[in-house]
Amino acid sequence: MGKIIAVANQKGGVGKSTTAVNLAAYLGSRDFKVLIVDSDPQGNSTTGYGLKKKLVKTTTYDVLIGNSRVQEAAVETEFKNVTILPATEDLAGAEIELVNMENRVNRLKMQLLTCKNDYDYIIIDCPPALGTLTINCLVACDSVIVPMLAEFYALEGLSQLVNTIKIVKKSYNPSLEIEGILFTMFDGRLNVANDVVEEVKKYFPDKVFETKIPRNVRTSEAPSHGKPVMYYDRSSKGAEAYELLGHELLGEPLQLAPKKRRGIFTFKK
């Protein structure tokens, strides 16, 4: 049975979609079957995999309100072993519609249970708000990756998210755990960045990923080409960082594959 990991933070601009897109791509390149669920009305993960949102007919919205099954709405990408449940701006309407629906916080969970055995990993890209959509994601997942910036303002947002996770764990999802806190757009030359990392480690000593995702131009450029960064520029610092994150998630030593091997990543045949 596959593992469901939500990538969540109520603050925008912290690298949620970037992390979901690139982590899924790396896991797929390692021969794991991956479903990425775009639960953000902005549809950044959808765009990041090269889908034209105007051409997408069935989305996460249809799955949540019961008009479609995941198996009918999911789209195979051109990247190895990665399938995506796409999202468009229509998903914003689900936030209101779900309020009056039966089992409104369990709807994504019920849908994903029908396909959990078909994938090794299901990665959920959550919206940047602690509303009904995000609660659905937290109820549906096994664990949460929390991307955050190494800034002091981010500590308050982390505290709010952790409180929400505790409430969801107590009320709806007893097995919910924090997979890890991931620092993104990280610059280790800044004293404040290192201070924030140490502060977070005090409260979550075993939950901070050793891997830090640096601010990287190639990582920022990749979505405009509809590609995860490992397929856009495999030698970039961003691609290497997400490879290391993948190793860490899988419980493997934090070392890059030999350059000769790392240059060979194929599209799905």
Backbone as JSON, one array per atom type, in Angstrom:
{
  "sequence": "MGKIIAVANQKGGVGKSTTAVNLAAYLGSRDFKVLIVDSDPQGNSTTGYGLKKKLVKTTTYDVLIGNSRVQEAAVETEFKNVTILPATEDLAGAEIELVNMENRVNRLKMQLLTCKNDYDYIIIDCPPALGTLTINCLVACDSVIVPMLAEFYALEGLSQLVNTIKIVKKSYNPSLEIEGILFTMFDGRLNVANDVVEEVKKYFPDKVFETKIPRNVRTSEAPSHGKPVMYYDRSSKGAEAYELLGHELLGEPLQLAPKKRRGIFTFKK",
  "N": [[0.85, -1.19, 0.0], [0.57, 2.22, -0.84], [2.35, 5.15, 0.32], [1.09, 8.15, 1.6], [1.89, 11.46, 1.29], [1.6, 14.7, 2.39], [2.38, 17.98, 1.28], [2.71, 20.79, 2.96], [1.98, 24.09, 4.07], [0.67, 26.96, 5.49], [1.44, 29.4, 4.58], [2.14, 31.21, 1.61], [4.44, 30.96, -1.2], [6.64, 29.49, -0.25], [7.72, 27.3, -1.39], [6.15, 24.98, -1.71], [4.79, 23.77, -3.96], [6.98, 23.51, -5.67], [8.53, 21.71, -4.22], [6.78, 19.49, -4.09], [6.51, 18.84, -6.83], [9.18, 18.3, -7.63], [10.13, 16.39, -5.81], [8.37, 14.29, -6.35], [9.11, 13.75, -9.0], [11.76, 12.87, -8.67], [11.39, 10.53, -7.12], [9.9, 9.05, -8.94], [11.85, 8.68, -10.92], [13.37, 6.83, -9.69], [12.09, 4.5, -10.05], [9.8, 4.2, -8.53], [6.27, 4.17, -8.4], [4.35, 7.01, -8.76], [1.84, 9.25, -7.68], [0.89, 12.53, -8.04], [-1.02, 14.81, -6.35], [-2.68, 17.62, -7.11], [-3.81, 19.98, -5.12], [-4.16, 22.64, -4.93], [-5.76, 25.57, -5.87], [-4.35, 27.31, -7.5], [-2.94, 25.72, -9.17], [-0.2, 25.11, -9.58], [1.46, 22.82, -9.51], [0.35, 21.36, -11.54], [0.92, 22.96, -13.8], [3.68, 22.81, -13.56], [4.24, 20.29, -14.44], [3.85, 20.49, -17.08], [1.25, 20.52, -18.09], [-1.46, 21.94, -19.86], [-3.67, 24.05, -18.49], [-6.07, 24.99, -19.53], [-6.84, 22.99, -21.19], [-7.38, 20.88, -19.6], [-9.8, 18.65, -18.52], [-10.98, 17.19, -16.42], [-10.63, 17.38, -12.94], [-9.05, 17.79, -9.67], [-11.08, 19.06, -8.31], [-13.45, 17.9, -9.38], [-13.16, 15.34, -8.4], [-13.28, 15.74, -5.62], [-15.9, 16.71, -5.2], [-17.35, 14.61, -6.02], [-17.95, 13.99, -8.67], [-16.27, 12.55, -10.22], [-13.92, 9.81, -10.33], [-10.66, 9.22, -8.91], [-9.14, 7.62, -10.59], [-10.23, 8.15, -13.06], [-9.75, 10.84, -13.46], [-7.03, 11.32, -13.2], [-3.94, 12.01, -14.85], [-1.48, 10.73, -16.96], [1.86, 11.74, -16.92], [4.58, 12.95, -19.04], [6.84, 12.23, -17.83], [8.95, 9.95, -16.14], [7.18, 7.4, -14.54], [5.36, 9.08, -13.2], [2.2, 10.24, -12.38], [-0.47, 12.59, -12.53], [-3.0, 14.23, -10.66], [-4.74, 16.75, -11.78], [-5.19, 20.35, -11.21], [-7.27, 23.24, -11.43], [-8.36, 26.69, -11.44], [-10.99, 26.28, -10.76], [-11.1, 24.73, -8.53], [-11.12, 26.37, -6.34], [-13.76, 26.9, -5.78], [-14.58, 24.63, -4.48], [-13.98, 24.92, -1.82], [-16.08, 26.32, -0.72], [-18.31, 24.78, -1.47], [-17.84, 22.34, -0.19], [-18.51, 22.76, 2.44], [-21.2, 22.23, 3.0], [-21.42, 19.57, 2.46], [-21.72, 16.04, 3.01], [-19.54, 14.27, 5.19], [-17.41, 16.11, 4.84], [-14.69, 16.61, 5.43], [-13.45, 14.29, 4.89], [-13.43, 13.6, 2.26], [-11.4, 13.63, 0.27], [-9.71, 11.71, 1.33], [-11.32, 9.37, 1.19], [-11.49, 9.06, -1.55], [-8.78, 8.71, -2.3], [-8.17, 6.35, -1.04], [-9.2, 4.47, -2.75], [-7.31, 4.16, -4.67], [-4.86, 3.85, -3.53], [-3.33, 1.54, -3.38], [-2.31, 1.37, -5.89], [-0.1, 2.9, -6.21], [3.27, 3.71, -5.19], [3.96, 6.0, -3.87], [2.0, 8.78, -2.93], [1.83, 12.1, -3.48], [0.74, 15.06, -2.1], [0.03, 18.27, -3.07], [-0.6, 20.94, -1.2], [-2.98, 23.68, -0.67], [-2.16, 27.19, 0.02], [-3.36, 27.84, 2.63], [-5.25, 27.41, 5.64], [-7.77, 26.03, 5.26], [-10.82, 24.23, 4.37], [-9.99, 22.64, 2.23], [-7.25, 22.15, 2.74], [-7.5, 20.82, 5.19], [-8.79, 18.5, 4.33], [-6.65, 17.39, 2.91], [-4.81, 16.89, 4.99], [-6.22, 15.07, 6.52], [-6.29, 12.97, 4.76], [-3.67, 12.11, 4.42], [-0.63, 10.28, 5.32], [1.61, 11.41, 6.39], [3.33, 14.6, 6.81], [5.2, 16.89, 4.95], [6.8, 19.85, 5.69], [7.53, 22.63, 4.1], [9.57, 25.47, 4.63], [10.69, 28.88, 5.03], [13.86, 30.11, 6.12], [13.36, 32.24, 8.1], [12.45, 34.55, 10.67], [9.74, 35.32, 10.82], [8.55, 33.12, 9.73], [8.45, 31.26, 11.73], [6.2, 31.68, 13.31], [4.16, 30.97, 11.56], [4.77, 28.26, 11.28], [4.2, 27.35, 13.85], [1.4, 27.7, 13.93], [0.6, 25.89, 11.94], [1.47, 23.45, 13.01], [-0.16, 23.27, 15.25], [-2.62, 22.95, 13.96], [-2.18, 20.47, 12.73], [-2.03, 18.87, 15.01], [-4.67, 19.04, 15.94], [-6.09, 17.86, 13.8], [-4.96, 15.33, 13.9], [-5.84, 14.44, 16.41], [-8.63, 14.48, 16.08], [-9.4, 13.39, 13.57], [-7.43, 11.88, 12.19], [-5.58, 9.72, 13.47], [-3.09, 8.57, 12.95], [-1.5, 10.45, 11.78], [1.53, 12.1, 11.08], [4.4, 14.3, 11.35], [6.45, 14.32, 8.65], [8.76, 15.69, 8.08], [10.52, 18.82, 8.48], [11.3, 21.11, 6.06], [13.77, 23.19, 4.96], [13.67, 25.76, 2.64], [14.78, 27.68, -0.26], [17.19, 28.39, 0.83], [19.9, 30.05, 2.4], [22.86, 29.55, 3.59], [24.82, 31.33, 4.33], [23.79, 33.38, 5.74], [23.38, 34.67, 8.96], [20.91, 34.84, 10.28], [19.43, 32.87, 9.02], [20.66, 30.47, 9.82], [20.26, 30.72, 12.55], [17.48, 30.46, 12.74], [17.12, 27.83, 11.84], [18.39, 26.43, 13.96], [16.71, 27.16, 16.04], [14.28, 25.94, 15.31], [15.09, 23.29, 15.4], [15.36, 22.96, 18.14], [12.75, 22.63, 19.06], [11.79, 20.65, 17.42], [13.56, 18.25, 17.33], [14.07, 15.86, 15.96], [12.9, 16.13, 13.54], [13.7, 17.79, 11.49], [14.76, 18.08, 8.23], [17.95, 17.14, 7.1], [18.82, 17.89, 4.61], [18.91, 20.9, 2.79], [17.17, 23.12, 0.71], [18.5, 25.07, -1.73], [18.27, 28.52, -2.82], [17.77, 28.82, -6.22], [18.41, 29.49, -9.57], [17.89, 27.84, -11.8], [16.05, 26.04, -10.8], [13.89, 27.76, -10.42], [13.37, 28.46, -13.05], [12.55, 26.11, -14.3], [9.68, 25.39, -14.05], [8.47, 27.09, -15.96], [9.09, 25.86, -18.27], [7.66, 23.62, -18.1], [8.69, 21.39, -16.75], [10.07, 19.22, -14.23], [12.93, 20.11, -12.22], [15.06, 18.3, -12.41], [14.85, 17.23, -14.9], [15.12, 19.4, -16.42], [17.58, 20.7, -15.84], [19.87, 18.74, -14.93], [22.3, 18.97, -13.63], [22.15, 21.11, -11.95], [22.18, 23.0, -8.85], [19.75, 22.95, -7.55], [18.48, 20.62, -8.54], [20.24, 18.71, -7.57], [19.87, 19.07, -4.83], [17.2, 18.24, -4.44], [17.49, 15.61, -5.13], [19.06, 14.71, -3.01], [17.22, 15.14, -0.95], [15.34, 13.22, -1.65], [16.86, 10.87, -1.19], [17.12, 11.11, 1.58], [14.46, 10.97, 2.43], [13.93, 8.36, 1.73], [15.49, 7.05, 3.5], [18.16, 6.67, 2.94], [21.79, 6.93, 2.5], [23.11, 10.25, 2.46], [24.2, 11.08, -0.29], [25.24, 12.05, -3.53], [24.49, 10.48, -6.64], [26.97, 9.08, -8.89], [28.29, 11.4, -11.3], [28.19, 10.58, -13.96], [26.1, 8.78, -14.01], [24.03, 10.4, -13.05], [23.48, 12.07, -15.11], [21.83, 10.76, -16.79], [18.67, 10.58, -17.32], [15.55, 9.54, -18.19], [12.68, 10.31, -20.2], [9.35, 9.07, -19.81], [8.7, 6.03, -21.45]],
  "CA": [[0.0, 0.0, 0.0], [1.4, 3.41, -0.98], [2.42, 6.14, 1.38], [0.55, 9.45, 1.19], [2.62, 12.56, 1.94], [1.13, 16.05, 2.05], [3.36, 19.05, 1.37], [1.79, 21.8, 3.47], [2.31, 25.27, 4.87], [-0.39, 27.92, 5.18], [2.05, 30.56, 3.94], [2.48, 31.04, 0.21], [5.79, 31.33, -1.59], [7.68, 28.8, 0.53], [8.23, 26.17, -2.16], [5.32, 23.77, -1.61], [4.62, 23.15, -5.27], [8.31, 23.15, -6.15], [8.92, 20.5, -3.51], [5.92, 18.39, -4.53], [6.85, 18.51, -8.22], [10.53, 17.75, -7.79], [10.23, 15.16, -5.04], [7.66, 13.26, -7.12], [9.92, 13.41, -10.17], [12.9, 12.07, -8.26], [10.91, 9.2, -6.73], [9.56, 8.37, -10.19], [13.09, 8.29, -11.6], [13.91, 5.68, -8.95], [11.2, 3.38, -10.36], [8.59, 4.18, -7.71], [5.09, 4.72, -9.06], [3.99, 8.2, -7.99], [0.71, 10.11, -8.04], [0.92, 13.84, -7.4], [-2.38, 15.37, -6.27], [-2.65, 19.08, -7.04], [-4.96, 20.44, -4.35], [-4.06, 24.1, -4.87], [-6.46, 26.18, -7.0], [-3.42, 27.97, -8.41], [-2.53, 24.71, -10.14], [1.22, 25.21, -9.91], [2.03, 21.51, -9.81], [-0.17, 21.02, -12.86], [1.76, 23.67, -14.76], [5.05, 22.33, -13.42], [4.39, 19.06, -15.21], [3.64, 20.77, -18.5], [-0.14, 20.43, -18.53], [-2.16, 23.18, -20.19], [-4.87, 24.01, -17.66], [-7.25, 25.23, -20.36], [-7.19, 21.74, -21.87], [-7.71, 19.87, -18.59], [-11.25, 18.53, -18.43], [-11.4, 16.63, -15.13], [-9.63, 17.85, -11.99], [-9.24, 17.49, -8.25], [-12.41, 19.57, -7.95], [-14.45, 16.89, -9.73], [-12.97, 14.22, -7.48], [-13.75, 16.12, -4.28], [-17.36, 16.86, -5.12], [-17.96, 13.32, -6.34], [-18.31, 13.85, -10.09], [-15.29, 11.71, -10.91], [-12.99, 9.04, -9.51], [-9.26, 9.56, -9.16], [-8.66, 6.85, -11.74], [-10.74, 8.78, -14.29], [-9.26, 12.22, -13.58], [-5.57, 11.37, -13.2], [-3.32, 12.09, -16.18], [-0.08, 10.3, -16.99], [2.76, 12.77, -17.43], [5.63, 12.41, -19.91], [8.01, 11.96, -17.0], [8.96, 8.55, -15.72], [6.42, 6.87, -13.4], [4.6, 10.11, -12.48], [0.84, 10.56, -12.8], [-0.93, 13.76, -11.77], [-4.4, 14.64, -10.57], [-4.52, 18.18, -11.99], [-6.09, 21.33, -10.6], [-7.43, 24.55, -12.04], [-8.98, 27.66, -10.52], [-12.31, 25.78, -10.34], [-10.97, 24.11, -7.22], [-11.43, 27.36, -5.3], [-15.18, 26.76, -5.45], [-14.8, 23.48, -3.61], [-13.86, 25.38, -0.44], [-17.43, 26.71, -0.29], [-19.24, 23.66, -1.68], [-17.6, 21.26, 0.76], [-19.07, 23.1, 3.75], [-22.52, 21.62, 3.18], [-21.39, 18.18, 2.0], [-21.54, 14.99, 3.99], [-18.14, 13.85, 5.32], [-16.68, 17.12, 4.06], [-13.24, 16.59, 5.66], [-12.94, 12.96, 4.54], [-13.74, 13.3, 0.86], [-10.18, 13.28, -0.45], [-9.25, 10.44, 1.88], [-12.13, 8.28, 0.65], [-11.12, 8.9, -2.95], [-7.42, 8.19, -2.43], [-8.15, 4.96, -0.6], [-9.56, 3.61, -3.88], [-6.17, 3.99, -5.58], [-3.63, 3.86, -2.74], [-2.54, 0.34, -3.7], [-1.79, 1.47, -7.25], [1.09, 3.75, -6.21], [4.19, 3.6, -4.07], [3.86, 7.28, -3.15], [1.05, 9.81, -3.36], [2.31, 13.39, -2.97], [-0.33, 16.05, -2.19], [0.41, 19.68, -3.02], [-1.7, 21.6, -0.48], [-3.13, 25.13, -0.88], [-1.52, 28.02, 1.06], [-4.36, 28.32, 3.58], [-5.72, 26.33, 6.52], [-9.2, 25.89, 5.06], [-11.37, 22.89, 4.22], [-9.18, 21.88, 1.28], [-6.05, 21.69, 3.44], [-7.93, 19.83, 6.18], [-8.98, 17.26, 3.56], [-5.32, 16.84, 2.61], [-4.21, 16.4, 6.23], [-6.97, 13.87, 6.92], [-6.02, 11.9, 3.8], [-2.26, 11.71, 4.3], [0.04, 9.57, 6.4], [2.59, 12.3, 7.0], [3.39, 15.94, 6.23], [6.44, 17.63, 4.78], [6.53, 21.27, 5.88], [8.57, 23.53, 3.58], [9.52, 26.79, 5.25], [11.84, 29.75, 4.85], [14.63, 30.31, 7.35], [13.1, 33.6, 8.52], [11.76, 34.51, 11.96], [8.3, 35.37, 10.63], [8.09, 31.79, 9.38], [8.27, 30.46, 12.95], [4.8, 31.81, 13.73], [3.36, 30.13, 10.66], [5.02, 26.86, 11.62], [3.45, 27.06, 15.07], [-0.02, 27.56, 13.58], [0.4, 24.64, 11.19], [1.65, 22.33, 13.93], [-1.39, 23.19, 16.05], [-3.65, 22.37, 13.1], [-1.87, 19.05, 12.58], [-2.4, 18.22, 16.27], [-6.13, 18.96, 15.99], [-6.5, 16.85, 12.83], [-4.51, 14.03, 14.43], [-6.71, 14.06, 17.52], [-10.05, 14.38, 15.72], [-9.73, 12.7, 12.33], [-6.38, 11.06, 11.58], [-4.68, 9.41, 14.59], [-1.75, 8.14, 12.51], [-0.83, 11.57, 11.1], [2.82, 12.5, 11.64], [5.23, 15.22, 10.55], [7.54, 13.61, 8.0], [9.95, 16.5, 8.3], [10.49, 20.25, 8.16], [12.27, 21.29, 4.99], [14.11, 24.59, 4.7], [13.75, 26.03, 1.21], [15.38, 28.96, -0.63], [18.09, 28.53, 1.98], [21.22, 30.65, 2.21], [23.59, 29.28, 4.82], [25.75, 32.41, 4.66], [23.08, 34.35, 6.57], [23.28, 34.29, 10.36], [19.52, 34.67, 10.67], [18.97, 31.58, 8.5], [21.18, 29.43, 10.7], [19.6, 30.87, 13.85], [16.12, 29.91, 12.63], [17.27, 26.38, 11.8], [18.68, 25.96, 15.31], [15.5, 27.36, 16.86], [13.32, 24.9, 14.95], [15.62, 22.02, 15.88], [15.11, 22.86, 19.59], [11.39, 22.16, 19.28], [11.57, 19.45, 16.6], [14.94, 17.77, 17.18], [14.19, 14.73, 15.04], [11.97, 16.35, 12.42], [14.23, 18.74, 10.51], [15.56, 17.43, 7.21], [19.33, 17.61, 6.97], [18.88, 18.54, 3.3], [18.37, 22.25, 2.64], [16.99, 23.44, -0.7], [19.03, 26.42, -1.93], [17.68, 29.37, -3.85], [18.47, 28.39, -7.42], [17.79, 30.04, -10.78], [17.39, 26.77, -12.67], [14.82, 25.52, -10.17], [12.85, 28.75, -10.69], [13.09, 28.47, -14.48], [12.02, 24.84, -14.77], [8.23, 25.35, -14.26], [8.07, 27.78, -17.19], [9.32, 24.9, -19.35], [6.81, 22.47, -17.84], [9.53, 20.26, -16.38], [10.79, 19.21, -12.96], [14.29, 20.63, -12.45], [15.99, 17.24, -12.76], [14.74, 17.02, -16.34], [15.48, 20.67, -17.05], [19.03, 20.85, -15.7], [20.21, 17.73, -13.93], [23.52, 19.33, -12.92], [21.93, 22.31, -11.15], [22.16, 22.82, -7.4], [18.39, 22.6, -7.14], [18.26, 19.21, -8.84], [21.04, 17.92, -6.63], [19.26, 19.16, -3.5], [16.01, 17.39, -4.38], [17.98, 14.23, -5.12], [19.45, 14.42, -1.63], [15.98, 15.02, -0.17], [14.8, 11.9, -1.96], [17.65, 9.89, -0.44], [16.81, 11.24, 3.0], [13.1, 10.45, 2.62], [13.99, 6.9, 1.59], [16.35, 6.51, 4.54], [19.43, 6.3, 2.31], [22.88, 7.87, 2.76], [23.0, 11.52, 1.74], [25.27, 11.26, -1.25], [24.77, 12.12, -4.9], [24.94, 9.42, -7.54], [28.06, 9.53, -9.75], [27.83, 12.33, -12.32], [27.88, 9.88, -15.2], [24.74, 8.23, -13.88], [23.05, 11.45, -12.8], [23.15, 12.75, -16.36], [20.96, 9.92, -17.62], [17.3, 10.46, -16.83], [14.76, 9.44, -19.4], [11.24, 10.49, -20.17], [8.61, 7.81, -19.83], [8.56, 5.47, -22.8]],
  "C": [[0.89, 1.24, 0.0], [1.35, 4.32, 0.23], [1.94, 7.48, 0.85], [1.23, 10.55, 2.0], [2.05, 13.89, 1.45], [2.29, 17.02, 2.19], [2.57, 20.31, 1.72], [2.49, 22.9, 4.24], [1.29, 26.32, 4.5], [0.14, 29.19, 4.54], [2.36, 30.25, 2.48], [3.94, 31.39, -0.04], [6.91, 30.67, -0.82], [8.21, 27.56, -0.19], [7.44, 24.89, -2.03], [5.23, 23.05, -2.95], [5.95, 22.7, -5.84], [8.77, 21.85, -5.51], [8.09, 19.3, -3.96], [6.31, 17.9, -5.92], [8.18, 17.77, -8.3], [10.77, 16.49, -6.96], [9.55, 14.01, -5.79], [8.48, 12.81, -8.32], [11.1, 12.53, -9.78], [12.47, 10.65, -7.88], [10.53, 8.39, -7.97], [10.79, 7.88, -10.93], [13.74, 7.08, -10.95], [13.01, 4.45, -9.09], [10.07, 3.18, -9.34], [7.43, 4.77, -8.52], [4.53, 5.84, -8.18], [2.75, 8.87, -8.57], [0.9, 11.43, -7.31], [-0.48, 14.44, -7.5], [-2.27, 16.87, -6.1], [-3.93, 19.54, -6.37], [-4.96, 21.94, -4.15], [-4.76, 24.71, -6.08], [-5.55, 26.94, -7.96], [-2.87, 27.01, -9.46], [-1.07, 24.73, -10.51], [1.86, 23.86, -10.22], [1.57, 21.03, -11.19], [0.66, 21.67, -13.95], [3.18, 23.15, -14.74], [5.32, 21.03, -14.14], [3.97, 19.23, -16.67], [2.22, 20.64, -19.0], [-0.71, 21.81, -18.79], [-3.51, 23.17, -19.48], [-6.15, 24.23, -18.45], [-7.74, 23.95, -21.04], [-7.57, 20.63, -20.9], [-9.22, 19.83, -18.38], [-11.74, 18.07, -17.05], [-10.27, 16.88, -14.12], [-9.91, 17.35, -10.57], [-10.6, 17.95, -7.76], [-13.48, 18.5, -8.21], [-14.37, 15.68, -8.8], [-13.54, 14.54, -6.1], [-15.27, 16.2, -4.18], [-18.1, 15.61, -5.58], [-18.4, 13.14, -7.78], [-17.39, 12.91, -10.84], [-14.48, 10.93, -9.89], [-11.57, 9.46, -9.85], [-8.77, 8.89, -10.42], [-9.11, 7.47, -13.06], [-10.12, 10.15, -14.53], [-7.75, 12.31, -13.7], [-5.02, 11.28, -14.62], [-1.87, 11.62, -16.08], [0.77, 11.42, -17.59], [3.79, 12.12, -18.36], [6.89, 12.08, -19.14], [7.85, 10.62, -16.29], [8.19, 8.28, -14.43], [5.61, 7.91, -12.63], [3.26, 10.36, -13.16], [0.36, 11.72, -11.95], [-2.45, 13.88, -11.8], [-4.38, 16.16, -10.64], [-5.54, 19.07, -11.28], [-6.13, 22.59, -11.45], [-8.1, 25.47, -11.03], [-10.37, 27.23, -10.07], [-12.27, 25.2, -8.93], [-11.28, 25.07, -6.08], [-12.89, 27.27, -4.86], [-15.46, 25.62, -4.51], [-14.75, 23.88, -2.14], [-15.23, 25.73, 0.12], [-18.38, 25.52, -0.37], [-19.07, 22.56, -0.65], [-18.26, 21.5, 2.11], [-20.38, 22.36, 4.02], [-22.57, 20.15, 2.75], [-21.18, 17.22, 3.16], [-20.07, 14.55, 4.0], [-17.19, 14.83, 4.62], [-15.17, 17.09, 4.28], [-12.62, 15.25, 5.25], [-13.04, 12.66, 3.05], [-12.49, 12.93, 0.05], [-9.64, 11.93, 0.04], [-10.0, 9.27, 1.27], [-11.77, 8.0, -0.81], [-9.74, 8.25, -3.1], [-7.31, 6.74, -1.96], [-8.48, 4.0, -1.74], [-8.38, 3.36, -4.81], [-4.84, 3.89, -4.85], [-2.73, 2.67, -3.07], [-1.9, 0.41, -5.08], [-0.47, 2.25, -7.32], [1.98, 3.45, -5.02], [4.14, 4.85, -3.2], [2.77, 8.13, -3.79], [1.49, 11.1, -2.68], [1.21, 14.42, -3.18], [0.25, 17.46, -2.05], [-0.76, 20.46, -2.44], [-1.79, 23.09, -0.82], [-2.5, 25.92, 0.26], [-2.54, 28.65, 2.0], [-4.82, 27.14, 4.42], [-7.23, 26.23, 6.46], [-9.61, 24.43, 4.89], [-10.55, 22.03, 3.28], [-7.94, 21.31, 1.98], [-6.39, 20.64, 4.5], [-8.17, 18.49, 5.5], [-7.64, 16.59, 3.28], [-4.69, 16.22, 3.85], [-4.93, 15.14, 6.74], [-6.59, 12.69, 6.03], [-4.61, 11.34, 3.88], [-1.78, 10.92, 5.51], [1.01, 10.48, 7.13], [2.65, 13.61, 6.22], [4.83, 16.41, 6.12], [6.1, 19.11, 4.85], [7.68, 22.09, 5.3], [8.44, 24.89, 4.27], [10.8, 27.56, 4.96], [12.56, 29.9, 6.18], [14.57, 31.77, 7.75], [12.29, 33.56, 9.8], [10.25, 34.6, 11.82], [7.73, 33.98, 10.33], [7.83, 30.92, 10.61], [6.83, 30.51, 13.44], [3.9, 30.95, 12.87], [3.55, 28.66, 10.95], [4.24, 26.46, 12.86], [1.97, 26.85, 14.79], [-0.3, 26.25, 12.86], [0.51, 23.43, 12.11], [0.41, 22.17, 14.82], [-2.53, 22.57, 15.23], [-3.44, 20.88, 12.93], [-2.26, 18.28, 13.85], [-3.91, 18.03, 16.37], [-6.64, 17.88, 15.03], [-6.12, 15.45, 13.32], [-5.45, 13.54, 15.53], [-8.13, 13.74, 17.07], [-10.33, 13.45, 14.54], [-8.7, 11.67, 11.85], [-5.32, 10.72, 12.63], [-3.26, 9.04, 14.17], [-0.95, 9.25, 11.85], [0.45, 11.96, 11.83], [3.48, 13.56, 10.76], [6.4, 14.41, 9.99], [8.86, 14.37, 8.21], [9.71, 17.94, 7.92], [11.64, 20.52, 7.2], [12.54, 22.77, 4.78], [14.37, 24.79, 3.21], [14.3, 27.44, 0.97], [16.41, 29.36, 0.43], [19.43, 29.13, 1.58], [21.98, 30.53, 3.52], [24.6, 30.34, 5.21], [25.12, 33.42, 5.61], [22.97, 33.84, 8.01], [21.84, 34.01, 10.78], [18.99, 33.32, 10.19], [19.42, 30.45, 9.42], [20.57, 29.5, 12.09], [18.21, 30.25, 13.84], [16.18, 28.38, 12.59], [17.5, 25.82, 13.2], [17.47, 26.08, 16.23], [14.47, 26.27, 16.58], [13.8, 23.54, 15.47], [15.41, 21.83, 17.38], [13.74, 22.25, 19.87], [11.09, 20.87, 18.52], [12.92, 18.79, 16.31], [15.11, 16.65, 16.16], [13.37, 14.92, 13.77], [12.47, 17.34, 11.37], [15.1, 17.99, 9.51], [16.98, 18.01, 7.21], [19.51, 18.35, 5.64], [18.25, 19.92, 3.36], [18.28, 22.55, 1.14], [17.47, 24.87, -0.94], [18.17, 27.23, -2.89], [18.47, 29.15, -5.13], [17.71, 28.85, -8.67], [17.18, 28.94, -11.64], [16.13, 26.13, -12.11], [13.65, 26.46, -10.45], [12.43, 28.75, -12.16], [12.32, 27.24, -14.94], [10.5, 24.83, -14.97], [7.77, 26.03, -15.55], [8.28, 26.91, -18.42], [8.49, 23.64, -19.15], [7.57, 21.22, -17.46], [9.97, 20.36, -14.92], [12.25, 19.56, -13.22], [15.28, 19.53, -12.85], [15.96, 16.92, -14.25], [15.1, 18.29, -17.11], [16.99, 20.91, -17.01], [19.49, 19.94, -14.57], [21.43, 18.1, -13.1], [23.35, 20.53, -12.0], [21.92, 21.98, -9.66], [20.78, 22.43, -6.9], [18.09, 21.13, -7.37], [19.01, 18.31, -7.87], [20.42, 17.93, -5.24], [18.04, 18.27, -3.39], [16.37, 15.91, -4.49], [18.37, 13.83, -3.71], [18.23, 14.29, -0.72], [15.34, 13.66, -0.4], [15.53, 10.8, -1.22], [17.26, 9.91, 1.04], [15.43, 10.69, 3.31], [13.1, 8.92, 2.59], [14.88, 6.24, 2.63], [17.69, 6.05, 4.02], [20.52, 7.3, 2.69], [22.75, 9.13, 1.9], [24.22, 11.73, 0.85], [24.68, 11.22, -2.65], [25.29, 10.91, -5.67], [26.1, 9.95, -8.38], [27.54, 10.38, -10.9], [27.45, 11.63, -13.61], [26.47, 9.31, -15.17], [23.71, 9.33, -13.79], [22.67, 12.17, -14.09], [22.18, 11.98, -17.21], [19.62, 9.76, -16.94], [16.39, 10.54, -18.04], [13.32, 9.84, -19.15], [10.58, 9.12, -20.23], [8.47, 7.3, -21.26], [7.1, 5.15, -23.08]]
}
